């Protein structure tokens, strides 16, 4: 296989109980281990043995889900990945952190520390936080609007970038003979004064092994696409059909090119949640078994959060009342809202059918089939301008990942689509991304 052949990028997206909302109830899941770090260390080692690019951890600064019925608590992801980096050598780690409910300096320190201690394996999933209830956890009376959150996010990322660059690559000297530990001419205050942030700098530690952790973005709204075209190096997205995925992929690549960036340096990674069986019938039976474990009260709560429609008094086996859906305003800016709306308008499901569609992975692509069929679907999107790779979202853990790693990954390798071994040591190496130039390098030095 030629070295330049395009290769799939594969991340394991870890939710503690699996991605199906009833995954924690499945007979082969392990809900009693969800707060056991050894459980996640085992998963990290398995994903690394399968040569996955990264593990991805979602997060949110509020307990948004109905915890009565679902395993949707939140472990802080930077703490989480620090423990996993200690037992692995190559696999990357992508952690979610909000630009709305953090400050740039602290966040820059946290990610730079993890990138150093992991040897250059960190990525930041940049989110603006859509859950309005988070505001009350941080002393705010109201949640910022969608547009304001993205405006703040742009400034936030600019500040973090300057902080990560505030030490030039060769600023750390460590010269025993001269006694010079660091070249202070190459360590810079950033002196940022903006609408949302005032930050002097420099950062408290040298530039990280990757130059900067990988910038990841999740969100497909108009604001999200614009933001991604400027900053993202990998994009996590949700699509239900090849056509929708192709439209998003082409639009993102065109936007990236229009702002003078290389489209090959932005990886588009949809989510896929596979239900795998020895036959197609067995896979579909497994999918049905999971859906039978769902709690309608939880499912309706989740749907209401997405589309802002209360369906608690409706017949679950009756048609979905499309007239309740309003597209305008903040809700209409949400990319996940439009995923659900597309399902409603293209498939005309009953309420129960829609709930089951969303139970699998909250609007991400759910596929049931044999290992060969799952590999076929992945290859179809990869070969036809819809994806550079995928976030693998097992419906339950650990077995839902085990069967993918043991039975689907070898098929992808036989087809020349996925690596047999790592070619590099950092997350940027795995994703085929360049080490970014330091924004302070080459500045005219002040003379005495």
mmCIF file of C-alpha atoms in Angstrom, residues 78-409:
data_model
loop_
_atom_site.group_PDB
_atom_site.id
_atom_site.type_symbol
_atom_site.label_atom_id
_atom_site.label_comp_id
_atom_site.label_asym_id
_atom_site.label_seq_id
_atom_site.Cartn_x
_atom_site.Cartn_y
_atom_site.Cartn_z
ATOM 1 C CA UNK A 78 -8.824 16.486 31.602
ATOM 2 C CA UNK A 79 -8.566 14.643 34.910
ATOM 3 C CA UNK A 80 -9.841 11.548 33.136
ATOM 4 C CA UNK A 81 -7.352 11.599 30.269
ATOM 5 C CA UNK A 82 -4.388 12.293 32.552
ATOM 6 C CA UNK A 83 -4.950 8.900 34.147
ATOM 7 C CA UNK A 84 -5.266 7.225 30.729
ATOM 8 C CA UNK A 85 -2.167 8.863 29.287
ATOM 9 C CA UNK A 86 -0.139 7.289 32.084
ATOM 10 C CA UNK A 87 -0.930 3.742 30.879
ATOM 11 C CA UNK A 88 -0.636 4.323 27.107
ATOM 12 C CA UNK A 89 2.091 5.487 24.735
ATOM 13 C CA UNK A 90 0.620 6.538 21.373
ATOM 14 C CA UNK A 91 -3.148 7.013 21.329
ATOM 15 C CA UNK A 92 -4.439 10.593 21.450
ATOM 16 C CA UNK A 93 -6.990 12.091 23.840
ATOM 17 C CA UNK A 94 -9.578 14.739 22.937
ATOM 18 C CA UNK A 95 -11.315 16.489 25.814
ATOM 19 C CA UNK A 96 -14.303 18.817 25.644
ATOM 20 C CA UNK A 97 -14.097 22.219 27.337
ATOM 21 C CA UNK A 98 -16.424 25.196 27.099
ATOM 22 C CA UNK A 99 -15.411 28.665 25.980
ATOM 23 C CA UNK A 100 -18.479 30.092 27.721
ATOM 24 C CA UNK A 101 -17.840 28.685 31.204
ATOM 25 C CA UNK A 102 -14.044 28.739 31.424
ATOM 26 C CA UNK A 103 -11.325 31.388 31.336
ATOM 27 C CA UNK A 104 -8.616 31.230 28.647
ATOM 28 C CA UNK A 105 -5.590 31.294 30.938
ATOM 29 C CA UNK A 106 -6.644 28.391 33.128
ATOM 30 C CA UNK A 107 -7.764 26.333 30.151
ATOM 31 C CA UNK A 108 -4.531 26.997 28.269
ATOM 32 C CA UNK A 109 -2.502 25.816 31.288
ATOM 33 C CA UNK A 110 -4.574 22.651 31.717
ATOM 34 C CA UNK A 111 -4.332 21.525 28.095
ATOM 35 C CA UNK A 112 -0.668 22.483 27.759
ATOM 36 C CA UNK A 113 0.115 20.471 30.899
ATOM 37 C CA UNK A 114 -1.682 17.403 29.568
ATOM 38 C CA UNK A 115 0.015 17.761 26.187
ATOM 39 C CA UNK A 116 3.443 17.884 27.837
ATOM 40 C CA UNK A 117 2.788 14.991 30.210
ATOM 41 C CA UNK A 118 1.341 12.794 27.455
ATOM 42 C CA UNK A 119 4.130 13.514 24.977
ATOM 43 C CA UNK A 120 1.941 15.491 22.569
ATOM 44 C CA UNK A 121 -1.308 13.539 22.499
ATOM 45 C CA UNK A 122 -3.918 16.125 23.542
ATOM 46 C CA UNK A 123 -6.774 17.678 21.597
ATOM 47 C CA UNK A 124 -9.329 20.290 22.658
ATOM 48 C CA UNK A 125 -12.944 19.871 21.588
ATOM 49 C CA UNK A 126 -14.062 23.506 21.559
ATOM 50 C CA UNK A 127 -17.710 23.963 22.522
ATOM 51 C CA UNK A 128 -19.770 27.007 23.420
ATOM 52 C CA UNK A 129 -22.266 25.055 25.630
ATOM 53 C CA UNK A 130 -25.857 24.927 24.467
ATOM 54 C CA UNK A 131 -27.429 24.048 27.820
ATOM 55 C CA UNK A 132 -28.928 27.182 29.353
ATOM 56 C CA UNK A 133 -29.025 25.636 32.840
ATOM 57 C CA UNK A 134 -25.217 25.870 33.009
ATOM 58 C CA UNK A 135 -25.456 29.621 33.615
ATOM 59 C CA UNK A 136 -26.863 29.056 37.092
ATOM 60 C CA UNK A 137 -23.816 27.006 38.072
ATOM 61 C CA UNK A 138 -21.496 29.934 37.384
ATOM 62 C CA UNK A 139 -23.315 32.825 39.010
ATOM 63 C CA UNK A 140 -24.982 34.138 35.852
ATOM 64 C CA UNK A 141 -28.641 35.070 35.576
ATOM 65 C CA UNK A 142 -28.941 34.052 31.956
ATOM 66 C CA UNK A 143 -27.221 31.985 29.301
ATOM 67 C CA UNK A 144 -25.617 34.018 26.468
ATOM 68 C CA UNK A 145 -27.271 33.872 23.051
ATOM 69 C CA UNK A 146 -25.999 31.535 20.351
ATOM 70 C CA UNK A 147 -24.334 34.398 18.437
ATOM 71 C CA UNK A 148 -22.752 35.880 21.579
ATOM 72 C CA UNK A 149 -21.348 32.491 22.595
ATOM 73 C CA UNK A 150 -19.639 32.088 19.237
ATOM 74 C CA UNK A 151 -18.289 35.644 19.309
ATOM 75 C CA UNK A 152 -16.779 34.973 22.727
ATOM 76 C CA UNK A 153 -15.450 31.625 21.487
ATOM 77 C CA UNK A 154 -13.529 33.282 18.678
ATOM 78 C CA UNK A 155 -11.787 35.669 21.043
ATOM 79 C CA UNK A 156 -11.248 32.862 23.570
ATOM 80 C CA UNK A 157 -9.450 30.653 21.029
ATOM 81 C CA UNK A 158 -7.340 33.577 19.825
ATOM 82 C CA UNK A 159 -6.196 34.205 23.412
ATOM 83 C CA UNK A 160 -5.443 30.539 24.073
ATOM 84 C CA UNK A 161 -3.457 30.350 20.830
ATOM 85 C CA UNK A 162 -1.339 33.338 21.856
ATOM 86 C CA UNK A 163 -0.755 31.815 25.289
ATOM 87 C CA UNK A 164 0.313 28.466 23.806
ATOM 88 C CA UNK A 165 2.710 30.401 21.549
ATOM 89 C CA UNK A 166 3.979 32.747 24.285
ATOM 90 C CA UNK A 167 7.081 30.597 24.641
ATOM 91 C CA UNK A 168 8.918 30.191 21.355
ATOM 92 C CA UNK A 169 10.020 26.656 20.503
ATOM 93 C CA UNK A 170 13.631 27.229 21.535
ATOM 94 C CA UNK A 171 12.933 29.416 24.579
ATOM 95 C CA UNK A 172 13.785 26.602 26.990
ATOM 96 C CA UNK A 173 17.596 26.421 26.961
ATOM 97 C CA UNK A 174 18.615 24.354 30.024
ATOM 98 C CA UNK A 175 22.304 25.173 29.504
ATOM 99 C CA UNK A 176 24.192 23.921 32.560
ATOM 100 C CA UNK A 177 27.490 25.571 31.595
ATOM 101 C CA UNK A 178 26.132 29.095 31.194
ATOM 102 C CA UNK A 179 23.514 28.716 33.886
ATOM 103 C CA UNK A 180 20.800 29.932 31.499
ATOM 104 C CA UNK A 181 17.614 27.972 31.962
ATOM 105 C CA UNK A 182 15.373 29.930 29.565
ATOM 106 C CA UNK A 183 15.891 32.634 26.953
ATOM 107 C CA UNK A 184 13.595 35.338 28.270
ATOM 108 C CA UNK A 185 13.784 37.229 24.966
ATOM 109 C CA UNK A 186 11.758 34.365 23.549
ATOM 110 C CA UNK A 187 9.047 34.366 26.222
ATOM 111 C CA UNK A 188 6.319 36.890 25.490
ATOM 112 C CA UNK A 189 3.509 38.649 27.290
ATOM 113 C CA UNK A 190 0.484 38.619 25.022
ATOM 114 C CA UNK A 191 -1.148 41.776 26.479
ATOM 115 C CA UNK A 192 -4.591 40.879 25.150
ATOM 116 C CA UNK A 193 -7.390 43.369 25.778
ATOM 117 C CA UNK A 194 -10.650 42.429 24.085
ATOM 118 C CA UNK A 195 -14.404 42.528 24.461
ATOM 119 C CA UNK A 196 -14.557 39.451 26.692
ATOM 120 C CA UNK A 197 -11.028 38.890 28.027
ATOM 121 C CA UNK A 198 -8.030 40.757 29.429
ATOM 122 C CA UNK A 199 -4.964 38.508 29.629
ATOM 123 C CA UNK A 200 -1.349 39.590 30.098
ATOM 124 C CA UNK A 201 0.544 36.270 29.864
ATOM 125 C CA UNK A 202 2.887 34.603 29.239
ATOM 126 C CA UNK A 203 1.857 31.055 30.046
ATOM 127 C CA UNK A 204 3.546 29.326 32.977
ATOM 128 C CA UNK A 205 5.158 26.560 30.924
ATOM 129 C CA UNK A 206 6.934 26.098 27.576
ATOM 130 C CA UNK A 207 5.325 25.436 24.234
ATOM 131 C CA UNK A 208 3.877 21.946 24.113
ATOM 132 C CA UNK A 209 5.278 19.015 22.109
ATOM 133 C CA UNK A 210 2.722 19.485 19.310
ATOM 134 C CA UNK A 211 3.161 23.255 19.284
ATOM 135 C CA UNK A 212 -0.482 23.398 20.253
ATOM 136 C CA UNK A 213 -3.005 20.697 21.123
ATOM 137 C CA UNK A 214 -5.227 19.800 18.170
ATOM 138 C CA UNK A 215 -8.237 22.106 17.758
ATOM 139 C CA UNK A 216 -11.461 20.120 17.453
ATOM 140 C CA UNK A 217 -14.954 21.539 16.972
ATOM 141 C CA UNK A 218 -18.420 20.025 17.277
ATOM 142 C CA UNK A 219 -21.379 21.858 15.788
ATOM 143 C CA UNK A 220 -22.918 22.183 12.344
ATOM 144 C CA UNK A 221 -24.983 25.352 12.633
ATOM 145 C CA UNK A 222 -24.141 28.344 10.438
ATOM 146 C CA UNK A 223 -22.161 29.902 13.296
ATOM 147 C CA UNK A 224 -20.523 26.541 13.967
ATOM 148 C CA UNK A 225 -19.463 26.077 10.340
ATOM 149 C CA UNK A 226 -18.021 29.579 10.170
ATOM 150 C CA UNK A 227 -16.125 29.032 13.408
ATOM 151 C CA UNK A 228 -14.831 25.648 12.243
ATOM 152 C CA UNK A 229 -13.539 27.051 8.970
ATOM 153 C CA UNK A 230 -11.344 29.493 10.901
ATOM 154 C CA UNK A 231 -10.071 27.298 13.725
ATOM 155 C CA UNK A 232 -10.890 23.594 13.570
ATOM 156 C CA UNK A 233 -8.420 20.887 12.626
ATOM 157 C CA UNK A 234 -10.988 18.144 13.182
ATOM 158 C CA UNK A 235 -14.774 18.454 13.188
ATOM 159 C CA UNK A 236 -17.182 16.123 14.973
ATOM 160 C CA UNK A 237 -20.589 16.087 13.328
ATOM 161 C CA UNK A 238 -23.858 14.127 13.153
ATOM 162 C CA UNK A 239 -25.611 13.075 9.939
ATOM 163 C CA UNK A 240 -28.265 10.527 9.077
ATOM 164 C CA UNK A 241 -27.783 10.214 5.320
ATOM 165 C CA UNK A 242 -24.919 10.098 2.847
ATOM 166 C CA UNK A 243 -26.345 13.118 1.018
ATOM 167 C CA UNK A 244 -26.452 15.313 4.120
ATOM 168 C CA UNK A 245 -22.956 14.229 5.098
ATOM 169 C CA UNK A 246 -21.644 15.037 1.608
ATOM 170 C CA UNK A 247 -23.227 18.493 1.682
ATOM 171 C CA UNK A 248 -21.623 19.276 5.039
ATOM 172 C CA UNK A 249 -18.235 17.873 3.987
ATOM 173 C CA UNK A 250 -18.145 19.873 0.730
ATOM 174 C CA UNK A 251 -19.299 23.057 2.466
ATOM 175 C CA UNK A 252 -16.689 22.811 5.227
ATOM 176 C CA UNK A 253 -13.846 22.068 2.834
ATOM 177 C CA UNK A 254 -14.868 25.023 0.632
ATOM 178 C CA UNK A 255 -15.104 27.383 3.614
ATOM 179 C CA UNK A 256 -11.706 26.289 4.883
ATOM 180 C CA UNK A 257 -10.162 26.924 1.470
ATOM 181 C CA UNK A 258 -11.855 30.326 1.216
ATOM 182 C CA UNK A 259 -10.072 31.576 4.354
ATOM 183 C CA UNK A 260 -6.692 30.445 3.043
ATOM 184 C CA UNK A 261 -6.357 27.185 4.948
ATOM 185 C CA UNK A 262 -5.560 23.733 3.564
ATOM 186 C CA UNK A 263 -8.747 21.601 3.434
ATOM 187 C CA UNK A 264 -6.658 18.450 3.940
ATOM 188 C CA UNK A 265 -5.712 19.786 7.367
ATOM 189 C CA UNK A 266 -9.326 19.738 8.575
ATOM 190 C CA UNK A 267 -10.659 16.241 9.245
ATOM 191 C CA UNK A 268 -14.445 15.740 9.129
ATOM 192 C CA UNK A 269 -15.445 12.939 11.499
ATOM 193 C CA UNK A 270 -19.137 11.978 11.753
ATOM 194 C CA UNK A 271 -20.348 9.716 14.526
ATOM 195 C CA UNK A 272 -21.467 6.137 13.898
ATOM 196 C CA UNK A 273 -23.020 3.831 16.494
ATOM 197 C CA UNK A 274 -22.835 0.244 15.205
ATOM 198 C CA UNK A 275 -25.006 -2.678 16.322
ATOM 199 C CA UNK A 276 -23.082 -5.677 15.054
ATOM 200 C CA UNK A 277 -24.309 -9.244 14.633
ATOM 201 C CA UNK A 278 -23.231 -12.416 12.858
ATOM 202 C CA UNK A 279 -26.159 -11.861 10.484
ATOM 203 C CA UNK A 280 -28.132 -8.762 9.571
ATOM 204 C CA UNK A 281 -31.169 -10.246 11.346
ATOM 205 C CA UNK A 282 -29.126 -10.784 14.513
ATOM 206 C CA UNK A 283 -27.864 -7.199 14.401
ATOM 207 C CA UNK A 284 -31.386 -5.828 14.002
ATOM 208 C CA UNK A 285 -32.606 -8.042 16.818
ATOM 209 C CA UNK A 286 -29.849 -6.610 19.029
ATOM 210 C CA UNK A 287 -30.913 -3.074 18.102
ATOM 211 C CA UNK A 288 -34.547 -3.906 18.925
ATOM 212 C CA UNK A 289 -33.474 -5.432 22.239
ATOM 213 C CA UNK A 290 -31.817 -2.166 23.242
ATOM 214 C CA UNK A 291 -34.855 -0.117 22.244
ATOM 215 C CA UNK A 292 -37.101 -2.310 24.363
ATOM 216 C CA UNK A 293 -35.032 -1.244 27.377
ATOM 217 C CA UNK A 294 -35.688 2.483 26.861
ATOM 218 C CA UNK A 295 -37.757 4.525 29.298
ATOM 219 C CA UNK A 296 -40.313 6.683 27.424
ATOM 220 C CA UNK A 297 -40.223 9.365 30.126
ATOM 221 C CA UNK A 298 -36.482 9.803 29.607
ATOM 222 C CA UNK A 299 -36.755 9.678 25.819
ATOM 223 C CA UNK A 300 -39.480 12.336 25.777
ATOM 224 C CA UNK A 301 -37.399 14.522 28.086
ATOM 225 C CA UNK A 302 -34.451 14.286 25.707
ATOM 226 C CA UNK A 303 -36.582 15.058 22.671
ATOM 227 C CA UNK A 304 -38.069 18.088 24.378
ATOM 228 C CA UNK A 305 -34.574 19.450 25.055
ATOM 229 C CA UNK A 306 -33.783 19.227 21.341
ATOM 230 C CA UNK A 307 -36.988 20.446 19.702
ATOM 231 C CA UNK A 308 -38.717 22.300 22.568
ATOM 232 C CA UNK A 309 -41.982 20.370 22.188
ATOM 233 C CA UNK A 310 -43.847 18.650 25.040
ATOM 234 C CA UNK A 311 -45.212 15.324 23.747
ATOM 235 C CA UNK A 312 -46.048 13.752 27.098
ATOM 236 C CA UNK A 313 -49.791 13.711 26.409
ATOM 237 C CA UNK A 314 -49.589 12.164 22.933
ATOM 238 C CA UNK A 315 -50.019 8.570 21.790
ATOM 239 C CA UNK A 316 -46.502 7.244 21.304
ATOM 240 C CA UNK A 317 -47.674 5.105 18.402
ATOM 241 C CA UNK A 318 -49.410 7.996 16.691
ATOM 242 C CA UNK A 319 -47.902 10.307 14.063
ATOM 243 C CA UNK A 320 -45.427 12.925 15.178
ATOM 244 C CA UNK A 321 -47.227 16.295 15.499
ATOM 245 C CA UNK A 322 -45.077 18.324 13.120
ATOM 246 C CA UNK A 323 -47.096 21.467 13.820
ATOM 247 C CA UNK A 324 -45.485 21.711 17.286
ATOM 248 C CA UNK A 325 -42.023 22.306 15.835
ATOM 249 C CA UNK A 326 -40.897 25.927 15.518
ATOM 250 C CA UNK A 327 -37.727 26.626 13.554
ATOM 251 C CA UNK A 328 -37.169 30.266 14.419
ATOM 252 C CA UNK A 329 -35.006 31.686 17.211
ATOM 253 C CA UNK A 330 -32.253 30.073 19.257
ATOM 254 C CA UNK A 331 -33.632 26.568 18.775
ATOM 255 C CA UNK A 332 -33.508 26.899 15.011
ATOM 256 C CA UNK A 333 -29.781 27.669 15.153
ATOM 257 C CA UNK A 334 -29.006 24.273 16.686
ATOM 258 C CA UNK A 335 -27.478 21.695 14.334
ATOM 259 C CA UNK A 336 -28.951 18.793 16.332
ATOM 260 C CA UNK A 337 -32.407 20.356 16.012
ATOM 261 C CA UNK A 338 -32.077 20.180 12.235
ATOM 262 C CA UNK A 339 -30.926 16.543 12.345
ATOM 263 C CA UNK A 340 -34.142 15.657 14.175
ATOM 264 C CA UNK A 341 -36.235 17.844 11.887
ATOM 265 C CA UNK A 342 -34.766 16.057 8.839
ATOM 266 C CA UNK A 343 -35.776 12.679 10.294
ATOM 267 C CA UNK A 344 -39.315 13.903 10.964
ATOM 268 C CA UNK A 345 -39.779 15.394 7.499
ATOM 269 C CA UNK A 346 -38.129 12.636 5.461
ATOM 270 C CA UNK A 347 -39.416 9.576 7.326
ATOM 271 C CA UNK A 348 -42.703 10.721 8.909
ATOM 272 C CA UNK A 349 -42.145 8.499 11.979
ATOM 273 C CA UNK A 350 -44.447 7.811 14.860
ATOM 274 C CA UNK A 351 -43.357 9.398 18.117
ATOM 275 C CA UNK A 352 -42.079 6.024 19.371
ATOM 276 C CA UNK A 353 -40.123 5.403 16.181
ATOM 277 C CA UNK A 354 -38.485 8.811 16.480
ATOM 278 C CA UNK A 355 -37.637 8.175 20.129
ATOM 279 C CA UNK A 356 -35.989 4.897 19.183
ATOM 280 C CA UNK A 357 -34.028 6.575 16.384
ATOM 281 C CA UNK A 358 -32.642 9.110 18.831
ATOM 282 C CA UNK A 359 -32.086 6.615 21.660
ATOM 283 C CA UNK A 360 -29.266 4.972 19.749
ATOM 284 C CA UNK A 361 -26.884 7.931 19.697
ATOM 285 C CA UNK A 362 -28.761 11.242 20.146
ATOM 286 C CA UNK A 363 -29.061 11.942 16.416
ATOM 287 C CA UNK A 364 -25.810 10.368 15.252
ATOM 288 C CA UNK A 365 -25.798 7.696 12.547
ATOM 289 C CA UNK A 366 -26.949 4.307 13.883
ATOM 290 C CA UNK A 367 -26.264 1.227 11.760
ATOM 291 C CA UNK A 368 -27.191 -2.412 12.398
ATOM 292 C CA UNK A 369 -25.487 -5.098 10.360
ATOM 293 C CA UNK A 370 -22.737 -7.656 10.028
ATOM 294 C CA UNK A 371 -19.091 -6.609 10.359
ATOM 295 C CA UNK A 372 -18.830 -6.625 6.568
ATOM 296 C CA UNK A 373 -21.922 -4.418 6.206
ATOM 297 C CA UNK A 374 -20.654 -1.926 8.787
ATOM 298 C CA UNK A 375 -17.296 -1.762 6.981
ATOM 299 C CA UNK A 376 -19.161 -1.240 3.685
ATOM 300 C CA UNK A 377 -21.060 1.745 5.106
ATOM 301 C CA UNK A 378 -17.904 3.304 6.544
ATOM 302 C CA UNK A 379 -16.110 2.878 3.227
ATOM 303 C CA UNK A 380 -19.044 4.288 1.251
ATOM 304 C CA UNK A 381 -18.954 7.555 3.202
ATOM 305 C CA UNK A 382 -15.146 7.668 3.203
ATOM 306 C CA UNK A 383 -14.845 7.078 -0.552
ATOM 307 C CA UNK A 384 -17.650 9.424 -1.563
ATOM 308 C CA UNK A 385 -16.806 12.773 -0.040
ATOM 309 C CA UNK A 386 -18.713 12.447 3.241
ATOM 310 C CA UNK A 387 -16.048 11.724 5.869
ATOM 311 C CA UNK A 388 -12.328 11.597 6.603
ATOM 312 C CA UNK A 389 -13.009 9.095 9.365
ATOM 313 C CA UNK A 390 -15.456 8.431 12.178
ATOM 314 C CA UNK A 391 -16.128 8.707 15.866
ATOM 315 C CA UNK A 392 -17.026 5.159 16.854
ATOM 316 C CA UNK A 393 -19.855 5.305 19.394
ATOM 317 C CA UNK A 394 -20.460 1.830 20.886
ATOM 318 C CA UNK A 395 -24.019 1.320 22.141
ATOM 319 C CA UNK A 396 -22.617 -0.326 25.282
ATOM 320 C CA UNK A 397 -19.203 -0.886 26.834
ATOM 321 C CA UNK A 398 -16.921 -2.673 26.743
ATOM 322 C CA UNK A 399 -18.325 -5.345 24.427
ATOM 323 C CA UNK A 400 -19.750 -2.898 21.900
ATOM 324 C CA UNK A 401 -16.234 -1.673 21.225
ATOM 325 C CA UNK A 402 -14.636 -5.115 21.403
ATOM 326 C CA UNK A 403 -16.681 -6.505 18.533
ATOM 327 C CA UNK A 404 -15.934 -3.472 16.356
ATOM 328 C CA UNK A 405 -12.202 -3.705 17.068
ATOM 329 C CA UNK A 406 -12.045 -7.461 16.578
ATOM 330 C CA UNK A 407 -14.309 -7.864 13.552
ATOM 331 C CA UNK A 408 -14.688 -4.553 11.665
ATOM 332 C CA UNK A 409 -11.185 -3.086 11.969
#
